[in-house]
Tab-separated table of C-alpha atoms in Angstrom:
chain	number	residue	atom	x	y	z
A	1	MET	CA	-18.865	-14.424	6.951
A	2	PRO	CA	-17.168	-11.746	9.471
A	3	SER	CA	-20.451	-10.602	11.721
A	4	THR	CA	-21.197	-7.160	12.933
A	5	SER	CA	-19.405	-5.958	16.508
A	6	SER	CA	-21.474	-4.795	18.898
A	7	VAL	CA	-18.790	-1.799	18.873
A	8	SER	CA	-19.551	0.987	16.249
A	9	THR	CA	-17.041	2.522	13.820
A	10	ASP	CA	-17.296	5.655	16.009
A	11	SER	CA	-15.078	4.215	18.810
A	12	LEU	CA	-12.416	4.238	16.158
A	13	PHE	CA	-12.671	8.139	16.098
A	14	HIS	CA	-12.878	8.548	19.999
A	15	HIS	CA	-8.747	8.241	19.888
A	16	ARG	CA	-7.709	11.599	19.295
A	17	ALA	CA	-4.512	10.427	18.166
A	18	TYR	CA	-6.078	7.904	15.420
A	19	VAL	CA	-7.619	10.717	14.309
A	20	ALA	CA	-4.755	13.018	14.012
A	21	PHE	CA	-3.412	9.980	12.564
A	22	TRP	CA	-6.019	9.280	10.302
A	23	PHE	CA	-5.612	13.008	8.373
A	24	ALA	CA	-2.032	12.944	8.500
A	25	ARG	CA	-2.254	9.738	6.106
A	26	ILE	CA	-4.777	10.917	3.676
A	27	SER	CA	-3.005	14.776	3.523
A	28	SER	CA	-0.039	13.162	2.422
A	29	SER	CA	-1.491	9.993	0.424
A	30	PHE	CA	-3.862	12.714	-1.994
A	31	GLY	CA	-0.685	15.161	-1.664
A	32	MET	CA	1.266	12.006	-3.190
A	33	GLN	CA	-1.213	11.107	-5.806
A	34	MET	CA	-1.368	14.198	-7.291
A	35	LEU	CA	1.989	14.742	-7.113
A	36	SER	CA	2.447	11.886	-9.275
A	37	VAL	CA	0.460	12.818	-12.167
A	38	ALA	CA	2.214	16.417	-12.113
A	39	VAL	CA	5.681	14.777	-12.525
A	40	GLY	CA	4.882	12.660	-15.186
A	41	TRP	CA	3.409	15.115	-17.089
A	42	GLN	CA	5.913	17.888	-16.440
A	43	ILE	CA	8.660	15.231	-17.309
A	44	TYR	CA	7.282	14.273	-20.355
A	45	ALA	CA	6.534	17.784	-21.647
A	46	ILE	CA	10.147	18.868	-21.193
A	47	THR	CA	11.656	15.935	-22.842
A	48	GLY	CA	8.972	14.294	-25.111
A	49	ARG	CA	10.900	11.124	-24.623
A	50	ALA	CA	8.909	7.840	-23.199
A	51	LEU	CA	12.674	6.740	-21.497
A	52	ASP	CA	12.267	9.215	-18.820
A	53	LEU	CA	8.688	7.936	-17.898
A	54	GLY	CA	10.522	5.390	-16.992
A	55	LEU	CA	13.589	6.464	-15.129
A	56	ILE	CA	10.393	7.908	-12.926
A	57	GLY	CA	9.739	4.487	-11.073
A	58	LEU	CA	13.287	3.524	-11.553
A	59	VAL	CA	13.795	6.555	-9.074
A	60	GLN	CA	11.027	5.748	-6.601
A	61	PHE	CA	11.991	1.653	-6.218
A	62	PHE	CA	15.824	1.899	-5.782
A	63	PRO	CA	15.062	3.560	-2.575
A	64	SER	CA	12.093	2.025	-1.232
A	65	VAL	CA	14.000	-1.505	-1.691
A	66	LEU	CA	17.862	-0.615	-0.546
A	67	LEU	CA	16.722	1.419	2.034
A	68	ALA	CA	13.781	-0.613	3.675
A	69	LEU	CA	16.063	-2.732	6.127
A	70	PRO	CA	17.663	0.084	7.936
A	71	ALA	CA	14.735	2.051	8.057
A	72	GLY	CA	12.957	-0.874	9.467
A	73	HIS	CA	15.716	-0.966	12.469
A	74	MET	CA	15.597	3.311	12.743
A	75	ALA	CA	11.880	2.631	13.609
A	76	ASP	CA	13.018	0.088	16.291
A	77	GLN	CA	15.630	1.975	17.566
A	78	PHE	CA	14.168	5.545	18.026
A	79	VAL	CA	10.929	7.627	18.727
A	80	ARG	CA	8.833	6.249	15.325
A	81	ARG	CA	6.958	9.622	15.185
A	82	ARG	CA	9.978	11.609	15.113
A	83	ILE	CA	11.290	9.629	11.870
A	84	VAL	CA	7.973	10.423	10.293
A	85	LEU	CA	7.755	13.859	10.872
A	86	PHE	CA	11.352	13.967	9.471
A	87	GLY	CA	10.572	12.306	6.520
A	88	GLN	CA	7.453	14.285	5.629
A	89	ILE	CA	9.379	17.567	6.578
A	90	VAL	CA	12.178	16.482	3.952
A	91	GLU	CA	9.095	15.824	1.553
A	92	TRP	CA	8.080	18.603	1.852
A	93	ILE	CA	10.842	20.907	0.980
A	94	ALA	CA	11.375	18.827	-1.808
A	95	ILE	CA	8.224	19.662	-3.078
A	96	ALA	CA	8.334	23.342	-1.965
A	97	LEU	CA	11.438	23.366	-4.343
A	98	LEU	CA	9.715	21.784	-6.899
A	99	ALA	CA	6.838	24.180	-6.681
A	100	GLY	CA	9.702	27.088	-6.479
A	101	MET	CA	11.652	26.214	-9.199
A	102	THR	CA	8.806	25.141	-11.635
A	103	LEU	CA	7.142	28.887	-11.099
A	104	LEU	CA	10.204	30.497	-11.895
A	105	HIS	CA	11.090	28.408	-14.885
A	106	ALA	CA	14.288	27.200	-13.933
A	107	ILE	CA	13.344	23.322	-14.062
A	108	ASN	CA	14.481	20.816	-16.109
A	109	GLU	CA	14.125	16.911	-16.457
A	110	ILE	CA	17.393	16.120	-13.806
A	111	GLY	CA	16.044	18.646	-11.485
A	112	VAL	CA	12.934	17.019	-11.552
A	113	LEU	CA	14.064	13.548	-10.880
A	114	VAL	CA	16.516	14.359	-8.345
A	115	LEU	CA	13.715	15.752	-5.933
A	116	LEU	CA	11.743	13.055	-6.820
A	117	PHE	CA	14.640	10.567	-5.558
A	118	ILE	CA	14.916	12.552	-2.500
A	119	ILE	CA	10.994	12.746	-2.092
A	120	SER	CA	11.442	9.188	-2.633
A	121	THR	CA	14.464	8.620	-0.344
A	122	ALA	CA	12.316	9.932	2.756
A	123	LYS	CA	9.595	8.286	2.078
A	124	ALA	CA	11.670	5.173	2.497
A	125	ILE	CA	12.842	5.908	5.655
A	126	GLU	CA	9.470	7.100	6.852
A	127	SER	CA	7.506	4.301	5.794
A	128	PRO	CA	8.340	1.656	8.080
A	129	SER	CA	7.630	3.864	10.970
A	130	MET	CA	4.460	5.156	9.643
A	131	GLN	CA	3.251	1.292	9.111
A	132	SER	CA	4.149	0.637	12.732
A	133	ILE	CA	2.539	3.697	14.613
A	134	LEU	CA	-1.173	2.275	13.727
A	135	PRO	CA	-0.960	-0.750	16.769
A	136	ALA	CA	-0.158	1.886	19.490
A	137	LEU	CA	-3.139	4.152	19.023
A	138	VAL	CA	-6.147	1.835	19.036
A	139	PRO	CA	-6.921	-1.246	21.124
A	140	ALA	CA	-6.264	-4.885	19.655
A	141	ASN	CA	-9.841	-5.869	18.933
A	142	LEU	CA	-10.085	-2.458	17.128
A	143	LEU	CA	-6.904	-2.920	14.957
A	144	PRO	CA	-8.934	-4.545	11.766
A	145	ARG	CA	-11.378	-1.599	11.502
A	146	ALA	CA	-8.413	0.612	11.636
A	147	VAL	CA	-6.341	-1.120	8.863
A	148	ALA	CA	-9.811	-0.851	6.630
A	149	VAL	CA	-10.317	2.540	7.469
A	150	ASN	CA	-7.160	3.370	6.547
A	151	GLY	CA	-7.239	1.261	3.331
A	152	SER	CA	-10.648	3.314	2.224
A	153	ALA	CA	-8.549	6.684	2.826
A	154	MET	CA	-5.806	5.222	0.531
A	155	GLN	CA	-8.251	4.283	-1.809
A	156	ALA	CA	-9.750	7.554	-1.661
A	157	ALA	CA	-6.681	9.147	-2.712
A	158	MET	CA	-5.551	6.571	-5.377
A	159	ILE	CA	-9.196	7.434	-7.127
A	160	MET	CA	-9.558	11.160	-6.725
A	161	GLY	CA	-5.896	12.514	-6.142
A	162	PRO	CA	-4.969	11.900	-9.356
A	163	ALA	CA	-7.950	13.382	-10.840
A	164	LEU	CA	-7.713	16.605	-9.183
A	165	GLY	CA	-3.923	16.618	-9.803
A	166	GLY	CA	-4.839	16.317	-13.107
A	167	PHE	CA	-7.377	19.064	-13.205
A	168	LEU	CA	-5.070	21.481	-11.509
A	169	TYR	CA	-2.303	20.935	-14.133
A	170	ILE	CA	-4.477	22.987	-15.965
A	171	ALA	CA	-3.284	26.224	-13.729
A	172	GLY	CA	0.667	24.083	-14.803
A	173	PRO	CA	2.120	21.986	-12.933
A	174	GLY	CA	3.398	24.477	-10.213
A	175	VAL	CA	0.028	24.784	-8.615
A	176	VAL	CA	-0.193	21.263	-8.302
A	177	TYR	CA	3.069	20.669	-6.424
A	178	ILE	CA	1.869	24.242	-4.267
A	179	VAL	CA	-1.481	22.193	-3.526
A	180	SER	CA	0.714	19.013	-2.499
A	181	ALA	CA	2.895	21.319	-0.426
A	182	VAL	CA	0.165	22.881	1.650
A	183	LEU	CA	-1.321	19.093	2.203
A	184	TYR	CA	1.664	18.020	3.544
A	185	LEU	CA	1.786	20.373	5.561
A	186	LEU	CA	-1.746	19.392	7.375
A	187	SER	CA	-0.025	15.917	7.501
A	188	ILE	CA	3.157	17.505	9.100
A	189	THR	CA	1.153	19.512	11.697
A	190	MET	CA	-1.281	16.665	12.524
A	191	MET	CA	1.066	14.152	12.675
A	192	SER	CA	3.099	16.769	15.602
A	193	ARG	CA	0.208	15.918	17.614
A	194	VAL	CA	-0.451	12.305	17.622
A	195	ARG	CA	0.819	11.122	21.275
A	196	TYR	CA	0.895	7.110	22.062
A	197	GLU	CA	2.616	5.437	24.632
A	198	GLN	CA	6.016	3.581	23.358
A	199	ALA	CA	8.225	1.326	25.150
A	200	PRO	CA	11.547	3.099	25.191
A	201	PRO	CA	13.446	1.640	22.634
A	202	LYS	CA	16.912	-0.915	23.325
A	203	ARG	CA	19.572	0.965	21.617
A	204	GLU	CA	21.052	-1.243	19.337
A	205	PRO	CA	24.058	-0.724	17.015
A	206	ALA	CA	22.965	-1.707	13.171
A	207	THR	CA	24.876	-4.893	12.419
A	208	LEU	CA	23.815	-7.337	10.324
A	209	LYS	CA	22.182	-9.467	12.555
A	210	THR	CA	19.519	-6.450	13.609
A	211	LEU	CA	19.057	-5.384	9.749
A	212	PHE	CA	17.758	-9.168	9.268
A	213	ALA	CA	16.539	-9.500	12.441
A	214	GLY	CA	12.671	-9.027	10.575
A	215	VAL	CA	13.253	-11.702	8.030
A	216	HIS	CA	14.568	-14.024	10.770
A	217	PHE	CA	11.776	-12.724	12.887
A	218	ILE	CA	9.130	-14.052	9.697
A	219	ARG	CA	11.178	-17.576	9.245
A	220	GLU	CA	10.400	-18.446	12.791
A	221	ARG	CA	6.128	-16.900	12.697
A	222	LYS	CA	4.818	-19.079	10.038
A	223	ASP	CA	1.751	-17.836	10.216
A	224	VAL	CA	3.432	-14.357	9.694
A	225	LEU	CA	5.896	-15.796	6.745
A	226	GLY	CA	2.675	-17.664	5.266
A	227	VAL	CA	0.528	-14.530	4.901
A	228	ILE	CA	3.643	-11.982	3.440
A	229	SER	CA	4.537	-14.699	0.956
A	230	LEU	CA	0.958	-15.308	0.067
A	231	ASP	CA	0.680	-11.341	-0.724
A	232	LEU	CA	3.937	-11.762	-2.536
A	233	PHE	CA	3.073	-14.850	-4.661
A	234	ALA	CA	-0.385	-13.621	-5.302
A	235	VAL	CA	0.247	-10.142	-6.551
A	236	LEU	CA	2.839	-11.324	-8.591
A	237	LEU	CA	0.829	-13.667	-10.428
A	238	GLY	CA	-2.115	-11.462	-10.797
A	239	GLY	CA	-1.202	-8.571	-12.085
A	240	ALA	CA	-3.819	-7.930	-14.756
A	241	THR	CA	-4.227	-4.056	-14.270
A	242	ALA	CA	-0.943	-3.893	-15.734
A	243	LEU	CA	-2.004	-5.014	-19.112
A	244	LEU	CA	-5.275	-2.535	-18.860
A	245	PRO	CA	-4.223	-0.514	-22.158
A	246	ILE	CA	-3.952	-3.869	-24.200
A	247	PHE	CA	-7.615	-4.684	-23.649
A	248	ALA	CA	-9.214	-1.968	-23.464
A	249	LYS	CA	-8.274	-1.145	-26.651
A	250	ASP	CA	-7.641	-4.342	-28.726
A	251	ILE	CA	-10.233	-6.346	-26.624
A	252	LEU	CA	-12.661	-4.541	-25.126
A	253	HIS	CA	-12.539	-2.058	-28.059
A	254	THR	CA	-12.899	1.467	-26.127
A	255	GLY	CA	-11.176	4.527	-25.962
A	256	PRO	CA	-9.536	6.030	-23.407
A	257	TRP	CA	-12.470	7.234	-21.093
A	258	GLY	CA	-13.164	3.241	-20.929
A	259	LEU	CA	-9.558	2.731	-20.116
A	260	GLY	CA	-9.995	4.896	-17.232
A	261	LEU	CA	-12.816	2.968	-15.647
A	262	LEU	CA	-11.265	-0.306	-15.922
A	263	ARG	CA	-8.631	1.525	-13.823
A	264	ALA	CA	-10.519	2.889	-11.519
A	265	ALA	CA	-13.229	-0.330	-11.061
A	266	PRO	CA	-10.804	-2.391	-8.505
A	267	ALA	CA	-9.873	0.683	-6.524
A	268	VAL	CA	-13.659	1.555	-6.389
A	269	GLY	CA	-14.015	-2.464	-5.209
A	270	ALA	CA	-11.809	-1.634	-2.372
A	271	LEU	CA	-13.196	1.527	-1.466
A	272	LEU	CA	-16.546	0.410	-1.040
A	273	MET	CA	-15.445	-3.299	0.713
A	274	SER	CA	-13.194	-0.959	2.732
A	275	PHE	CA	-16.221	0.980	4.330
A	276	TRP	CA	-18.236	-2.365	5.097
A	277	LEU	CA	-15.273	-3.963	6.656
A	278	ALA	CA	-15.014	-0.573	8.991
A	279	ARG	CA	-18.217	-1.506	10.220
A	280	HIS	CA	-17.798	-4.824	10.924
A	281	SER	CA	-15.437	-7.340	12.358
A	282	MET	CA	-13.872	-10.339	11.579
A	283	GLN	CA	-14.299	-13.031	14.594
A	284	ARG	CA	-14.302	-16.093	13.302
A	285	HIS	CA	-12.512	-18.054	10.272
A	286	VAL	CA	-10.149	-15.781	9.474
A	287	GLY	CA	-7.835	-17.830	8.231
A	288	THR	CA	-10.491	-19.255	5.752
A	289	ILE	CA	-11.554	-15.918	4.727
A	290	MET	CA	-7.997	-14.742	3.884
A	291	PHE	CA	-7.671	-17.618	1.712
A	292	ALA	CA	-10.918	-17.611	0.220
A	293	SER	CA	-10.436	-13.774	-0.759
A	294	VAL	CA	-7.519	-14.649	-2.582
A	295	ALA	CA	-8.855	-17.626	-4.220
A	296	GLY	CA	-12.300	-15.135	-4.798
A	297	PHE	CA	-8.784	-12.740	-6.297
A	298	GLY	CA	-8.413	-15.163	-8.971
A	299	VAL	CA	-11.329	-16.219	-10.249
A	300	ALA	CA	-11.622	-12.389	-10.727
A	301	THR	CA	-8.848	-12.195	-13.075
A	302	LEU	CA	-9.744	-15.561	-14.564
A	303	VAL	CA	-13.413	-13.757	-15.750
A	304	PHE	CA	-11.753	-10.222	-16.970
A	305	ALA	CA	-9.047	-12.339	-18.781
A	306	LEU	CA	-12.192	-13.967	-20.944
A	307	SER	CA	-14.624	-11.032	-20.850
A	308	THR	CA	-15.012	-9.399	-24.114
A	309	VAL	CA	-17.491	-6.968	-22.896
A	310	LEU	CA	-16.971	-3.663	-21.341
A	311	TRP	CA	-18.968	-4.257	-18.617
A	312	LEU	CA	-18.504	-7.534	-17.263
A	313	SER	CA	-14.697	-6.457	-17.444
A	314	LEU	CA	-15.770	-3.417	-14.826
A	315	ILE	CA	-17.282	-6.046	-12.763
A	316	ALA	CA	-14.951	-8.517	-12.457
A	317	LEU	CA	-12.461	-5.733	-11.845
A	318	PHE	CA	-14.644	-4.340	-9.353
A	319	VAL	CA	-14.831	-7.568	-7.522
A	320	LEU	CA	-11.752	-7.921	-7.945
A	321	GLY	CA	-10.500	-5.081	-6.134
A	322	ALA	CA	-13.200	-5.890	-3.113
A	323	PHE	CA	-11.492	-9.138	-2.582
A	324	ASP	CA	-7.996	-8.026	-2.344
A	325	MET	CA	-8.999	-5.594	0.644
A	326	VAL	CA	-10.445	-8.367	2.286
A	327	SER	CA	-7.551	-10.460	2.153
A	328	MET	CA	-5.207	-6.930	2.333
A	329	VAL	CA	-6.906	-6.122	6.199
A	330	ILE	CA	-6.624	-9.598	7.335
A	331	ARG	CA	-2.942	-9.954	5.997
A	332	GLY	CA	-1.950	-6.406	7.581
A	333	SER	CA	-3.860	-6.968	11.362
A	334	LEU	CA	-2.753	-10.317	11.463
A	335	VAL	CA	1.336	-9.315	10.662
A	336	GLN	CA	0.327	-6.259	13.157
A	337	LEU	CA	-0.905	-8.183	16.067
A	338	ASP	CA	1.692	-11.099	15.821
A	339	THR	CA	4.779	-9.075	15.963
A	340	PRO	CA	5.950	-7.863	19.341
A	341	ASP	CA	6.045	-3.788	18.817
A	342	ALA	CA	10.048	-3.890	19.614
A	343	MET	CA	10.042	-5.764	15.995
A	344	ARG	CA	6.973	-3.865	14.345
A	345	GLY	CA	9.770	-1.366	12.222
A	346	ARG	CA	11.700	-4.477	11.193
A	347	VAL	CA	9.132	-6.657	9.997
A	348	SER	CA	7.183	-3.763	8.252
A	349	ALA	CA	9.965	-3.186	6.316
A	350	VAL	CA	10.791	-7.081	5.288
A	351	ASN	CA	6.559	-6.875	4.226
A	352	GLY	CA	7.413	-3.584	2.302
A	353	ILE	CA	10.188	-4.862	0.263
A	354	PHE	CA	7.590	-8.220	-0.434
A	355	ILE	CA	5.072	-5.785	-1.270
A	356	ASN	CA	7.156	-2.855	-3.542
A	357	THR	CA	8.991	-6.333	-5.298
A	358	SER	CA	5.983	-8.482	-6.167
A	359	ASN	CA	4.190	-4.950	-7.364
A	360	GLN	CA	7.386	-4.019	-9.604
A	361	LEU	CA	7.697	-7.786	-10.939
A	362	GLY	CA	4.416	-8.957	-11.474
A	363	GLU	CA	3.922	-5.659	-13.895
A	364	PHE	CA	7.151	-6.981	-15.385
A	365	GLU	CA	5.707	-10.708	-15.634
A	366	SER	CA	2.493	-9.764	-16.933
A	367	GLY	CA	4.000	-7.655	-19.437
A	368	LEU	CA	6.748	-10.866	-20.542
A	369	LEU	CA	3.553	-13.533	-20.343
A	370	ALA	CA	1.746	-10.768	-22.542
A	371	ALA	CA	4.785	-11.031	-25.624
A	372	TRP	CA	4.565	-15.318	-25.398
A	373	LEU	CA	1.142	-15.768	-24.971
A	374	GLY	CA	-1.099	-12.155	-25.816
A	375	ALA	CA	-2.780	-10.325	-22.743
A	376	VAL	CA	-5.776	-13.058	-22.840
A	377	GLY	CA	-3.409	-15.792	-22.079
A	378	ALA	CA	-1.267	-13.991	-19.718
A	379	THR	CA	-3.554	-13.316	-17.382
A	380	VAL	CA	-5.596	-16.629	-17.523
A	381	VAL	CA	-2.261	-18.159	-16.714
A	382	GLY	CA	-1.955	-15.481	-13.835
A	383	GLY	CA	-5.504	-16.339	-12.552
A	384	VAL	CA	-4.856	-20.042	-12.656
A	385	GLY	CA	-1.809	-19.240	-10.806
A	386	THR	CA	-3.243	-16.925	-7.873
A	387	LEU	CA	-5.777	-20.381	-7.620
A	388	VAL	CA	-2.777	-23.007	-7.473
A	389	VAL	CA	-1.183	-20.609	-5.062
A	390	VAL	CA	-4.154	-20.496	-2.993
A	391	GLY	CA	-4.496	-24.523	-2.494
A	392	LEU	CA	-0.312	-25.039	-1.789
A	393	TRP	CA	-0.421	-22.433	0.761
A	394	MET	CA	-3.132	-23.917	2.297
A	395	ALA	CA	-1.502	-27.456	2.825
A	396	MET	CA	1.999	-25.492	3.645
A	397	PHE	CA	0.542	-23.318	6.459
A	398	PRO	CA	-2.320	-25.479	8.188
A	399	THR	CA	-2.567	-23.349	11.174
A	400	LEU	CA	-3.189	-20.155	8.956
A	401	ARG	CA	-5.525	-22.050	7.630
A	402	ARG	CA	-7.302	-23.089	11.054
A	403	ARG	CA	-6.378	-19.603	12.263
A	404	GLN	CA	-9.904	-18.197	14.357
A	405	ARG	CA	-9.065	-14.912	15.356
A	406	LEU	CA	-6.735	-11.662	14.606
A	407	GLN	CA	-5.502	-10.698	17.933
A	408	MET	CA	-2.669	-12.476	19.347
A	409	GLY	CA	-2.444	-15.310	21.837
A	410	THR	CA	-6.279	-16.406	20.538
A	411	GLY	CA	-5.752	-16.580	16.703
A	412	LYS	CA	-5.295	-20.311	16.473
A	413	ALA	CA	-7.846	-23.280	16.686
């Protein structure tokens, strides 16, 4: 298991650029989580149509997939901090327009969806650059902890952001948008203060070869391919959270309060585990730990599937979230450390496509299986499938299984 390092977590916060980056990430994440709650409520209040709620997901999904490769190319061709600032400024303008038009009662469902599409497009352009900045802010030996601390910020935003947005919505969606805009302004301010060393980008024209360079790189690096594909199939098969309303109502016989606890449990487990990982470094057997964590995710999914009592289901989801955080930190650190800086934008873009696709298709796969086999049967299949994938990947990627350390040049047995 991970061992305690002699370096304290405070070492991360001795790097001023990282501190500014961390505050920028948590501010924008809180703002986006609050925004997502307000947009859903407002759209449904305007139209009363469930279809429009589906359109919210659609206008966010298409930019994230279609613009990922061009955005990754941009991240490796230009100064990444400027790309992030450009994206966040566009997002801030769109959120400010949402607030102003809502307060002036000049908004309709088309206006909300168009502005949300603009926000999602800017987010898609920003994302590969944002992910690629982190390794430049801290030494390589502190990167896993930085990933864990960032993960704790994201989980905190996922837990508290929607709750805060829902509370502020009592005063109206315009108030939520104003607070979200203020948080984005804080993020822009902090990101403008991030300073780091980046080699002068080698400008190349955007061709199919340069756009797909990240795909080619991943195919050539077996450890990176194994990590990214393991994440794809594990998330694709283990999407039990999409079926939580069915479990809450029909199996656990609880109400909305119980559903809220079920939705929060994985995030709480991930948050607490991220705190632990931020204080402990993984010095040996990182490949084995990663595979064991994904297997633990599958076992927790099976326990949840077969549970008929709320307390056991909550424990299973809590453990599921904790295991997922361990594997996420290892996967994220390994991909960044095994990728040269000149390629990080394009590799991050491909990784983002895998993550977004697996999340979306995982929910679809769970719903489709649930229609055929029932919620319990579908979740059991997902848990067993995750364990099968772990076994296959351990056989197909032996160097990844034997991986000892995360750092480049010292990672393989």
